[in-house]
Short mmCIF file of C-alpha atoms in Angstrom, two decimals:
data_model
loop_
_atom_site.label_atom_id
_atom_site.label_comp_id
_atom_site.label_asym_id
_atom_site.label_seq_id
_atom_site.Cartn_x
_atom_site.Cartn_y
_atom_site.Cartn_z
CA UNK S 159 21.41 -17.82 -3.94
CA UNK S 160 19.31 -17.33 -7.51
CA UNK S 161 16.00 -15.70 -8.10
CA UNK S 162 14.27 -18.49 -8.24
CA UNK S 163 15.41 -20.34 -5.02
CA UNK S 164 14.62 -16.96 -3.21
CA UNK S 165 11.02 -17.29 -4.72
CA UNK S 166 11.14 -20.71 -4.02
CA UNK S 167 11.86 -19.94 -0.04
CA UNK S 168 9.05 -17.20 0.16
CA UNK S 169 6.29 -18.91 -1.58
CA UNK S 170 7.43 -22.03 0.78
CA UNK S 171 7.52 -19.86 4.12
CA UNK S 172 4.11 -18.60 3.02
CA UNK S 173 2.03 -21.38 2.69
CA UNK S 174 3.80 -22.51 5.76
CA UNK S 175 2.60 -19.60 8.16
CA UNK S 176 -0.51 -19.67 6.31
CA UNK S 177 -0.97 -23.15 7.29
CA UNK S 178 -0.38 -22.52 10.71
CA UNK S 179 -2.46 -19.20 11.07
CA UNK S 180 -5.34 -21.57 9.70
CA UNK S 181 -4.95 -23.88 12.08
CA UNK S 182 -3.91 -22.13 15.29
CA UNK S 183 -4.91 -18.21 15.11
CA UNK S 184 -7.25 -18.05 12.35
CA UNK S 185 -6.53 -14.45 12.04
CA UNK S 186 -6.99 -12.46 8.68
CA UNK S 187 -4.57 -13.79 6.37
CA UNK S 188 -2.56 -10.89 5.78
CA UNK S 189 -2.31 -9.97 9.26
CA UNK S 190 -1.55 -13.84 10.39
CA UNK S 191 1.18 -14.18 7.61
CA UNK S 192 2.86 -10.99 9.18
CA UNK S 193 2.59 -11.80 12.82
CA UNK S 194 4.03 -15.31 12.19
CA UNK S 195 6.94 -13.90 9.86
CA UNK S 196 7.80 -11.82 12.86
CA UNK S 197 7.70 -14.70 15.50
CA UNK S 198 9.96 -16.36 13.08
CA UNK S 199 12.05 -13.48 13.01
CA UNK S 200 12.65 -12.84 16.31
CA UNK S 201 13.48 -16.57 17.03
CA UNK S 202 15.83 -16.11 14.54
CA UNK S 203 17.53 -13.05 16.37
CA UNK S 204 17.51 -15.50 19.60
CA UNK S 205 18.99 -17.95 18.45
CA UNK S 206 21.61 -16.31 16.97
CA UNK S 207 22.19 -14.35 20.26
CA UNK S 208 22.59 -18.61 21.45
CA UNK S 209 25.52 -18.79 19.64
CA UNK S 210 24.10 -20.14 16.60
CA UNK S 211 24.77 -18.26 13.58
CA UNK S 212 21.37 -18.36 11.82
CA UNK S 213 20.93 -14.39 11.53
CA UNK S 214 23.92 -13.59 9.19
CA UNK S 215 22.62 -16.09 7.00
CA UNK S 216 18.84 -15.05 6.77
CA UNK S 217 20.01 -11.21 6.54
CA UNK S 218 22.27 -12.63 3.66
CA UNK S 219 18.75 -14.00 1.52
CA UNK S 220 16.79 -10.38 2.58
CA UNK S 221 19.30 -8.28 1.50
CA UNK S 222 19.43 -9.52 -1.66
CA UNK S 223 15.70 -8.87 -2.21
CA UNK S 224 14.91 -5.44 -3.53
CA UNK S 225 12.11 -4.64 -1.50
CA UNK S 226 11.30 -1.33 -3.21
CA UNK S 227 11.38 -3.27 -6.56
CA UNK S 228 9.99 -6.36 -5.62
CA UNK S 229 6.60 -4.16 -4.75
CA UNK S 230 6.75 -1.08 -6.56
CA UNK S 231 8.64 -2.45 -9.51
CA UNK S 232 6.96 -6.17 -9.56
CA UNK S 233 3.65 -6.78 -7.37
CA UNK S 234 2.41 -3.39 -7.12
CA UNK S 235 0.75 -3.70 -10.51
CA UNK S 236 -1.09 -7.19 -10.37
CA UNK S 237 -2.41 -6.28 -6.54
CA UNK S 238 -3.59 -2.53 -7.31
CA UNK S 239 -5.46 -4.20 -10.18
CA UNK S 240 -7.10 -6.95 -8.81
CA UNK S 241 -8.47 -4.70 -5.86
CA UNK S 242 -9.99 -2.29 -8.60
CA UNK S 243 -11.09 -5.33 -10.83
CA UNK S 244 -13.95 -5.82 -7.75
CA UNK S 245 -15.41 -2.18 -6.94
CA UNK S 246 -18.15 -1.26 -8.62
CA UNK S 247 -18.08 2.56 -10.37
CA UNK S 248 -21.20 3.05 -9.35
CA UNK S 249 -20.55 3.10 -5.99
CA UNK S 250 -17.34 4.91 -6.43
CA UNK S 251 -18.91 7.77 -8.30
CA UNK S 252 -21.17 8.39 -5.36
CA UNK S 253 -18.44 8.81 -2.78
CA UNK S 254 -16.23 10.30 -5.63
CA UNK S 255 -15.56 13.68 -4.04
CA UNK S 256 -14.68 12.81 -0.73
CA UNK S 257 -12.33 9.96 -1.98
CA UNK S 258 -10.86 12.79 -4.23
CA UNK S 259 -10.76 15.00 -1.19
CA UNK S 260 -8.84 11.94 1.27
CA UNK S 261 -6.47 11.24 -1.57
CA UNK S 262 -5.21 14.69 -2.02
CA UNK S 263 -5.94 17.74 0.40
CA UNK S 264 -5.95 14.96 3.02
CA UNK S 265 -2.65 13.33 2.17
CA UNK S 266 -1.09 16.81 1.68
CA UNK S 267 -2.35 17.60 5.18
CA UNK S 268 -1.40 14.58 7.11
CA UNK S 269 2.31 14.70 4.82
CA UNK S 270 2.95 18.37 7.01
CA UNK S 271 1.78 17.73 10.17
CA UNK S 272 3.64 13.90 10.19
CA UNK S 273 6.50 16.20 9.26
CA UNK S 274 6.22 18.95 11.71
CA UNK S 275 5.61 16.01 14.25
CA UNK S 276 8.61 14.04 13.41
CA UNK S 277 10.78 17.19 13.29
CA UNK S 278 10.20 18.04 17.19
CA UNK S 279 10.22 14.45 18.39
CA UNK S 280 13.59 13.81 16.70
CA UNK S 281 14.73 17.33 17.84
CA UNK S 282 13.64 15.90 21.55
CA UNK S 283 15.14 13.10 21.20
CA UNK S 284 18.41 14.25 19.97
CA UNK S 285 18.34 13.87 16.23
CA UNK S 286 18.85 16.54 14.00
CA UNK S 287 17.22 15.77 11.30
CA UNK S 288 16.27 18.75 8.58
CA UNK S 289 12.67 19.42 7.99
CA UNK S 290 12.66 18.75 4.61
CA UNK S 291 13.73 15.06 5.24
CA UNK S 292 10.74 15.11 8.16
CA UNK S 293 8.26 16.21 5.72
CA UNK S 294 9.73 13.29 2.77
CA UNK S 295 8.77 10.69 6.01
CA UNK S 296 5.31 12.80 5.90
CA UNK S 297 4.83 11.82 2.59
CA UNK S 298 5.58 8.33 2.86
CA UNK S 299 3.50 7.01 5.61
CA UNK S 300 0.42 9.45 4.86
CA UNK S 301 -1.13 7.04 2.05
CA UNK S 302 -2.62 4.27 3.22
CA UNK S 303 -1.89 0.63 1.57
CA UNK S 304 -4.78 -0.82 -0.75
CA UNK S 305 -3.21 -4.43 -0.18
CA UNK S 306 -3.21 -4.07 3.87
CA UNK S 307 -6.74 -2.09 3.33
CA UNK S 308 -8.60 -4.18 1.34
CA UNK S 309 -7.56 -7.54 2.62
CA UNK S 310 -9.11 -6.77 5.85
CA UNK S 311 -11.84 -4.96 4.77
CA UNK S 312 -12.89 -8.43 3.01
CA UNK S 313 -12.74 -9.76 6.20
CA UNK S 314 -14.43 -7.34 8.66
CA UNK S 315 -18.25 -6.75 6.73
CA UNK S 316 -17.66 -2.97 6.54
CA UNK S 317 -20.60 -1.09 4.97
CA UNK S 318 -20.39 -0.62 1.72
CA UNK S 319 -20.16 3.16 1.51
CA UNK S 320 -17.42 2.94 3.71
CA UNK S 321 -16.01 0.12 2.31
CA UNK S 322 -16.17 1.85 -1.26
CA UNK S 323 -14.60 5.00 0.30
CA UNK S 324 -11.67 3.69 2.31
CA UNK S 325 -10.42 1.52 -0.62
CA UNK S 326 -11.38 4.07 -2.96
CA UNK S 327 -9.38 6.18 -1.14
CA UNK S 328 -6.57 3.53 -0.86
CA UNK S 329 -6.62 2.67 -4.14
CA UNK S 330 -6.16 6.78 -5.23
CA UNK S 331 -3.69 8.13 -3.01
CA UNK S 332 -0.88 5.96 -3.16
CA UNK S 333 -0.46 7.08 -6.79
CA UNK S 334 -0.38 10.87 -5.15
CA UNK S 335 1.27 10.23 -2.25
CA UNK S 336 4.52 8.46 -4.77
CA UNK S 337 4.10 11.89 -6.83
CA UNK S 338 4.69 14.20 -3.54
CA UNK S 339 7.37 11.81 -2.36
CA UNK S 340 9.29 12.08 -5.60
CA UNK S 341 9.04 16.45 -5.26
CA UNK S 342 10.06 16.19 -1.77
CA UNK S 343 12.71 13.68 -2.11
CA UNK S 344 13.95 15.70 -4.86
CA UNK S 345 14.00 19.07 -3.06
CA UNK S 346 15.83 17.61 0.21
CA UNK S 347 18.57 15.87 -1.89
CA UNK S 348 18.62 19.47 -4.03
CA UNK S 349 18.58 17.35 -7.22
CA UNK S 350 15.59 20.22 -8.10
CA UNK S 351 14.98 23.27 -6.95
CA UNK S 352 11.04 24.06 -5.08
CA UNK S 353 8.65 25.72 -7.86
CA UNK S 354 4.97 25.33 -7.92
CA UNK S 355 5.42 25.32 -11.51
CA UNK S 356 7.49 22.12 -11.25
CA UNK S 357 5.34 20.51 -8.86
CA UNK S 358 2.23 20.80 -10.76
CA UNK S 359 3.85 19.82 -14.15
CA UNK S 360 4.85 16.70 -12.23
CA UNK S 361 1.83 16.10 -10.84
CA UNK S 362 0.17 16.67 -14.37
CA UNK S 363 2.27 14.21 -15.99
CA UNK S 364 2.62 11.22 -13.09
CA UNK S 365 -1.09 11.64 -11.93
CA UNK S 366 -3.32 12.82 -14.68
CA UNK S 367 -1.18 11.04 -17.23
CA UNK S 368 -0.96 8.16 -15.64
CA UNK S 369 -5.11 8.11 -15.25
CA UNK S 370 -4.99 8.69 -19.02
CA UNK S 371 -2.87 6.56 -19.87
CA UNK S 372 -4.71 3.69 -18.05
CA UNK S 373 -8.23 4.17 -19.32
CA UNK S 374 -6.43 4.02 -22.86
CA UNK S 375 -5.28 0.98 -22.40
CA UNK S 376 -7.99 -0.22 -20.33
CA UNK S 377 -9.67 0.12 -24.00
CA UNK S 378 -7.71 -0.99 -26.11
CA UNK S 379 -7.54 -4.47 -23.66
CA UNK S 380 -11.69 -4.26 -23.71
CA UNK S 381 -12.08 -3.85 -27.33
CA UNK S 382 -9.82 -7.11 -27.60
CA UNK S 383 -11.62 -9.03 -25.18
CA UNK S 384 -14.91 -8.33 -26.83
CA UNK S 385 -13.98 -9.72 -29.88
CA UNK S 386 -13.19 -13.17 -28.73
CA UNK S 387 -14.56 -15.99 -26.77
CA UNK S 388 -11.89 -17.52 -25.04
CA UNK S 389 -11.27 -17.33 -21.51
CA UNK S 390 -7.67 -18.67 -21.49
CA UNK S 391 -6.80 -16.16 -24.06
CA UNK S 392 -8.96 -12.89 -22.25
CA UNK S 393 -7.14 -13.95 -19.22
CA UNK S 394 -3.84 -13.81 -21.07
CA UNK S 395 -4.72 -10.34 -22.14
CA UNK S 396 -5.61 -9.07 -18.80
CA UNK S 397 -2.30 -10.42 -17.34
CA UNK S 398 -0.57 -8.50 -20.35
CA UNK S 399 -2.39 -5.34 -19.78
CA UNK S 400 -1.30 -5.21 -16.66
CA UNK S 401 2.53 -6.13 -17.02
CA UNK S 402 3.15 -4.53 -19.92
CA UNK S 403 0.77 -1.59 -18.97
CA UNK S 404 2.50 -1.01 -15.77
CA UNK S 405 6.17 -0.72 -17.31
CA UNK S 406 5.29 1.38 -20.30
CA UNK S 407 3.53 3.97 -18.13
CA UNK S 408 6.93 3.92 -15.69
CA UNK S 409 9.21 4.41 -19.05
CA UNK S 410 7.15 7.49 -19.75
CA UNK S 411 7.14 8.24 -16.06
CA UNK S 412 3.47 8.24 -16.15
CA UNK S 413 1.60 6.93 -12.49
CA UNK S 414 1.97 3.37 -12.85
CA UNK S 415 -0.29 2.51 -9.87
CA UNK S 416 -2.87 5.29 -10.90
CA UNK S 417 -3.13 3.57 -14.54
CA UNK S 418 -3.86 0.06 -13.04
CA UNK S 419 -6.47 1.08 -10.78
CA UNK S 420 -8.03 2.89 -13.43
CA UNK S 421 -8.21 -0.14 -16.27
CA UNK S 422 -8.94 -2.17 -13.34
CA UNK S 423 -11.89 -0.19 -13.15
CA UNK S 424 -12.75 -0.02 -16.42
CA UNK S 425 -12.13 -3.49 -16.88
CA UNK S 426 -13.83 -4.74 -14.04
CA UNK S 427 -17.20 -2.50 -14.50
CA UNK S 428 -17.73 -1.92 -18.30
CA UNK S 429 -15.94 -5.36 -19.30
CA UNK S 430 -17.33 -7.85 -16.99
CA UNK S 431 -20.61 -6.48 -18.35
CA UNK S 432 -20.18 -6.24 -22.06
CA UNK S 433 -17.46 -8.09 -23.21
CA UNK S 434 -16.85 -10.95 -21.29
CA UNK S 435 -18.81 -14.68 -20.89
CA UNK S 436 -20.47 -15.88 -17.95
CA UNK S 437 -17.64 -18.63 -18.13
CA UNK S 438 -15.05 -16.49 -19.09
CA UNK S 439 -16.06 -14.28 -15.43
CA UNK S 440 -15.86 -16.90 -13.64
CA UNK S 441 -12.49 -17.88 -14.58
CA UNK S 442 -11.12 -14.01 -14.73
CA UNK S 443 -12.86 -13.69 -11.30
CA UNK S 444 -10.60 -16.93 -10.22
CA UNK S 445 -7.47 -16.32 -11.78
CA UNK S 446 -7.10 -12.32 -10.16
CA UNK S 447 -8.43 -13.59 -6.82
CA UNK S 448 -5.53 -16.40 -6.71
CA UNK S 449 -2.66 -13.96 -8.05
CA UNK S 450 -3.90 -11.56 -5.36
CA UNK S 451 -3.64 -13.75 -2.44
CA UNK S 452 -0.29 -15.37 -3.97
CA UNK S 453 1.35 -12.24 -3.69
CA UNK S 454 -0.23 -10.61 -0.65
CA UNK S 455 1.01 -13.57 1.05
CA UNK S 456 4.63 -13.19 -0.54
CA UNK S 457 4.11 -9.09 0.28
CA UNK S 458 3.27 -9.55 4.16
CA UNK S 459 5.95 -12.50 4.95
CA UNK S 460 8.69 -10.30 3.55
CA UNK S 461 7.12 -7.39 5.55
CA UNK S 462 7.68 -9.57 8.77
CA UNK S 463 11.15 -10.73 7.73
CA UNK S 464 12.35 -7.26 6.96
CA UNK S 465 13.06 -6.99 10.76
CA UNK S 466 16.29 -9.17 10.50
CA UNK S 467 17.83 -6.38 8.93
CA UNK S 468 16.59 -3.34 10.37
CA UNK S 469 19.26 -1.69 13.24
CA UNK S 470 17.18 -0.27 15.86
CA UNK S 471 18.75 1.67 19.12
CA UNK S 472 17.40 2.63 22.84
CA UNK S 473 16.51 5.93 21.52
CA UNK S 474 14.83 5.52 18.38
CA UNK S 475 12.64 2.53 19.59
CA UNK S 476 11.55 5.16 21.75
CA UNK S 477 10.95 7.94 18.61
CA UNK S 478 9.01 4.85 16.89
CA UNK S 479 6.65 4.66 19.62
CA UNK S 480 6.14 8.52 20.16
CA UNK S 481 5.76 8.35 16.86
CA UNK S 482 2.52 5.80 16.57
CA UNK S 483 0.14 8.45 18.29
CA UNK S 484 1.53 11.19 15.72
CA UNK S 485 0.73 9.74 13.10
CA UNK S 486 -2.73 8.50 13.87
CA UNK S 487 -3.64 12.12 15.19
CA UNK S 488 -2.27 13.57 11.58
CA UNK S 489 -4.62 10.92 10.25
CA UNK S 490 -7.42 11.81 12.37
CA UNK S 491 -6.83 15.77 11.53
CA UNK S 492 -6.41 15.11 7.90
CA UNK S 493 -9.75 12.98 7.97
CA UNK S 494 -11.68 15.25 9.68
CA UNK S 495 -11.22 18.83 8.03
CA UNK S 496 -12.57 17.42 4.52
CA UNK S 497 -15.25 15.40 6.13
CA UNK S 498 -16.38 18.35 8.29
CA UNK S 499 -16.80 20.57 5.24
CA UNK S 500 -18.14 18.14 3.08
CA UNK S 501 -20.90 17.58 6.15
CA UNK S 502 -22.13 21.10 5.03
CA UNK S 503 -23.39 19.58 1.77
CA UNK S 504 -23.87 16.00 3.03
CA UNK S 505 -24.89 13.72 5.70
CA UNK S 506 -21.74 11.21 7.11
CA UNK S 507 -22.37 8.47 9.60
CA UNK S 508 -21.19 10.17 13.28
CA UNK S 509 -17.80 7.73 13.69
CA UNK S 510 -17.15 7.81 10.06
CA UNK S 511 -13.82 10.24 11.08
CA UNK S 512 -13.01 7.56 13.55
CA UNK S 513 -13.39 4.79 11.61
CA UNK S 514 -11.41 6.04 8.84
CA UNK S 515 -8.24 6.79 11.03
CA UNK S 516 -8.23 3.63 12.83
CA UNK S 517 -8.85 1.95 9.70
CA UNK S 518 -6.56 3.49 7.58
CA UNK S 519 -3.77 1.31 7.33
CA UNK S 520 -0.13 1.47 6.64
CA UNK S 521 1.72 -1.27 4.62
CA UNK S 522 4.20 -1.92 2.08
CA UNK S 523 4.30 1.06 -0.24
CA UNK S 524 5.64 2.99 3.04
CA UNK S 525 8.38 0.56 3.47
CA UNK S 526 9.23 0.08 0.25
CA UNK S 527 9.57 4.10 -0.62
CA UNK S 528 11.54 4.35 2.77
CA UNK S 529 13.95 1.82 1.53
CA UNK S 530 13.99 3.82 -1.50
CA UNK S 531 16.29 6.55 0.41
CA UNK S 532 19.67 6.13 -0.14
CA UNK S 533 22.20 5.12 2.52
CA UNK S 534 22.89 7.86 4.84
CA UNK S 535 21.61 9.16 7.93
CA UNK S 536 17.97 10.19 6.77
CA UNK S 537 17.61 6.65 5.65
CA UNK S 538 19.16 5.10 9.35
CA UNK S 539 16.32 7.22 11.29
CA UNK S 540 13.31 6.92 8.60
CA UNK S 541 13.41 3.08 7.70
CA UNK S 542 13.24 1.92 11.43
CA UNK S 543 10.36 4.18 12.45
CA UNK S 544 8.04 3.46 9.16
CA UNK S 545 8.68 0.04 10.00
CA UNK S 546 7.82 0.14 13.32
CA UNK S 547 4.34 2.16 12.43
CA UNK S 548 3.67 -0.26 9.59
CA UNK S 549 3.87 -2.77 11.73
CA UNK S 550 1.70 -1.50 14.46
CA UNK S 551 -0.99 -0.47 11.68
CA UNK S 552 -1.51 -3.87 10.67
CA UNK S 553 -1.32 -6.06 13.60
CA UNK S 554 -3.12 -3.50 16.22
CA UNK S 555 -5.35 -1.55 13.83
CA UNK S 556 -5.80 -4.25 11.60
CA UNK S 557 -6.92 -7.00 14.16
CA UNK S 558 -9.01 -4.08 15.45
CA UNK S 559 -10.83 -2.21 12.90
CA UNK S 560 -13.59 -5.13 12.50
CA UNK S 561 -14.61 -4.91 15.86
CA UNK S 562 -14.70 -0.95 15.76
CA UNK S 563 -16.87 -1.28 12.65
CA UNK S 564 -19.46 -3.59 13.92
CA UNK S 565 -19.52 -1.17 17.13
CA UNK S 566 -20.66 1.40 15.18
#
């Protein structure tokens, strides 16, 4: 089957569970497209345990998607930068140390407790899995997912200082969270050997680089759109700062997702007020909104399909769920110790720790850097469990979160 048939069948199975959520569930879209890629899933799995051969075939189509490229690679880019086209600066500079704070300290805390976690449950359990593999999970399920974040937060009426700092936040730390991966990853496959000096030229180079790298551009694409008065052809420039943008910053290993959210910003603030039409807004505003929801759609039906090919056994279903509570209590702890000392200088809303775990959700990125471990055993235990907890995170916490918001 080509590329473009596979396209073909997602963007089809898409608007066909989006369709249905409308009409039956009338859940949040992203949530809805997930929950009815699942259903479809396991009907899949029992009808093939029927007698009729259906699964083989649909495993067949997944497996020849690259989920790791197909988001990291490919729709990472256009999402991270329509999400950061629509926050205003303003309101991110105000909340700008504790989103700095969430998306570093607080990922690097949650990343060691996850892994200490994960290394004693497994060890219970019967898996001997090295800590250094435990803390590479850590890193990969700490960040939580701009795309699952935002798309409910649209939906739910959140505040807007804590909508500003949760998908500030989100926005921020995924770009971290890829950097820590890549030094952990790299330290438990002993491709590199642990130095701080090595870990903070990497982080120099991916992070600050890649923040560098994307306000330069960011520019350049502002100064152009300033000095025309087109909307097709602004649009067309937007669309080839951010594909072009995105892969030059990978080929100089620069943070590709940092760079995006940051001419997002720049782009979305200092652009839509100085360089751009009332007309030509309107369009932009159009055009990013459409591509976003295009390829959330695509992002969350894959998510729910990925379950045909996942192995699961008695004993690691039962790890996955042990694992749920870990993982929101890392959250919870990482949350809390730079919101406690930042209440020293400054007031927070009394559930704000609460409402940032529960609405800190897991998505895509964690799947798609789990499949990014190579075949072996690491990979056999890690893919099933992120799964499992990505899964939970959007259809529990995410179906949730709105109502614990407008408790509050």
């Amino acid at each position: 089957m080509d590329v473009f048939t596979i396209i073909a069948l997602l963007l089809t199975l898409a608007a066909l569970f989006s369709y249905l959520n409308e009409q039956t569930l009338k859940l949040p879209t992203t949530v809805g497209l997930m929950l009815f890629a699942l259903i479809a899933s396991i009907a899949i799995i029992a009808l093939d345990a029927l007698g009729l051969n259906i699964k083989e075939w649909a495993a067949d189509i997944l497996n020849k998607i690259d989920f790791n490229k197909a988001l990291l690679q490919g729709m990472l880019s256009y999402l991270l930068f329509a999400g950061a086209l629509h926050i205003n600066i303003n309101d991110l500079h105000q909340q700008k140390t504790i989103i700095a704070l969430l998306a570093s300290i607080g990922l690097i805390i949650s990343t060691v407790i996850v892994g200490l976690i994960t290394w004693l449950v497994l060890q219970w359990a019967g898996f001997g899995l090295p800590l250094i593999w435990c803390l590479v999970f850590g890193a990969l399920i700490s960040p939580t997912d701009p795309i699952a974040v935002i798309g409910i937060l649209k939906t739910v009426g959140a505040p807007k200082t804590l909508e500003t700092k949760i998908a500030g936040e989100s926005l921020f730390n995924d770009g971290v969270a890829v950097v820590l991966f890549i030094v952990l990853f790299e330290i438990a496959t002993g491709s590199s050997e642990p130095s701080i000096t090595h870990i903070l030229v990497l982080f120099v180079q991916e992070a600050v680089g890649g923040a560098l790298f994307g306000l330069i551009t960011g520019y350049i694409a502002y100064r152009m759109l300033r000095s025309v008065n087109n909307y097709s052809v602004e649009i067309l420039i937007t669309l080839a700062l951010v594909s072009g943008g995105y892969a030059l910053a990978n080929s100089m290993h620069l943070s590709g997702p940092i760079a995006m959210v940051v001419a997002g910003l720049l782009i979305g603030n200092h652009g839509r007020a100085f360089a751009m039409s009332d007309k030509t807004r309107d369009h932009l505003d159009t055009f990013w909104e459409l591509i976003d929801e295009i390829l959330n759609a695509v992002l969350f039906v894959l998510i729910g399909l990925e379950v045909l090919i996942l192995t699961f056994s008695g004993k690691l279903f039962i790890v996955s769920v042990l694992m749920i509570p870990g993982v929101l209590m890392a959250r919870f702890i990482s949350v809390g110790i730079p919101i406690s000392l930042m209440r020293l200088k400054r007031s927070f809303s009394p559930n704000v720790i609460k409402i940032l775990t529960w609405g800190g959700l897991r998505g895509g990125i964690s799947v798609a850097l789990a499949l990014s471990i190579p075949q072996g055993y690491a990979r056999e235990l890690i893919v099933p469990i992120t799964y499992s907890i990505v899964v939970f995170s959007i259809l529990v916490q995410g179906l949730t979160v709105g109502r614990l918001i407008k408790s509050t």
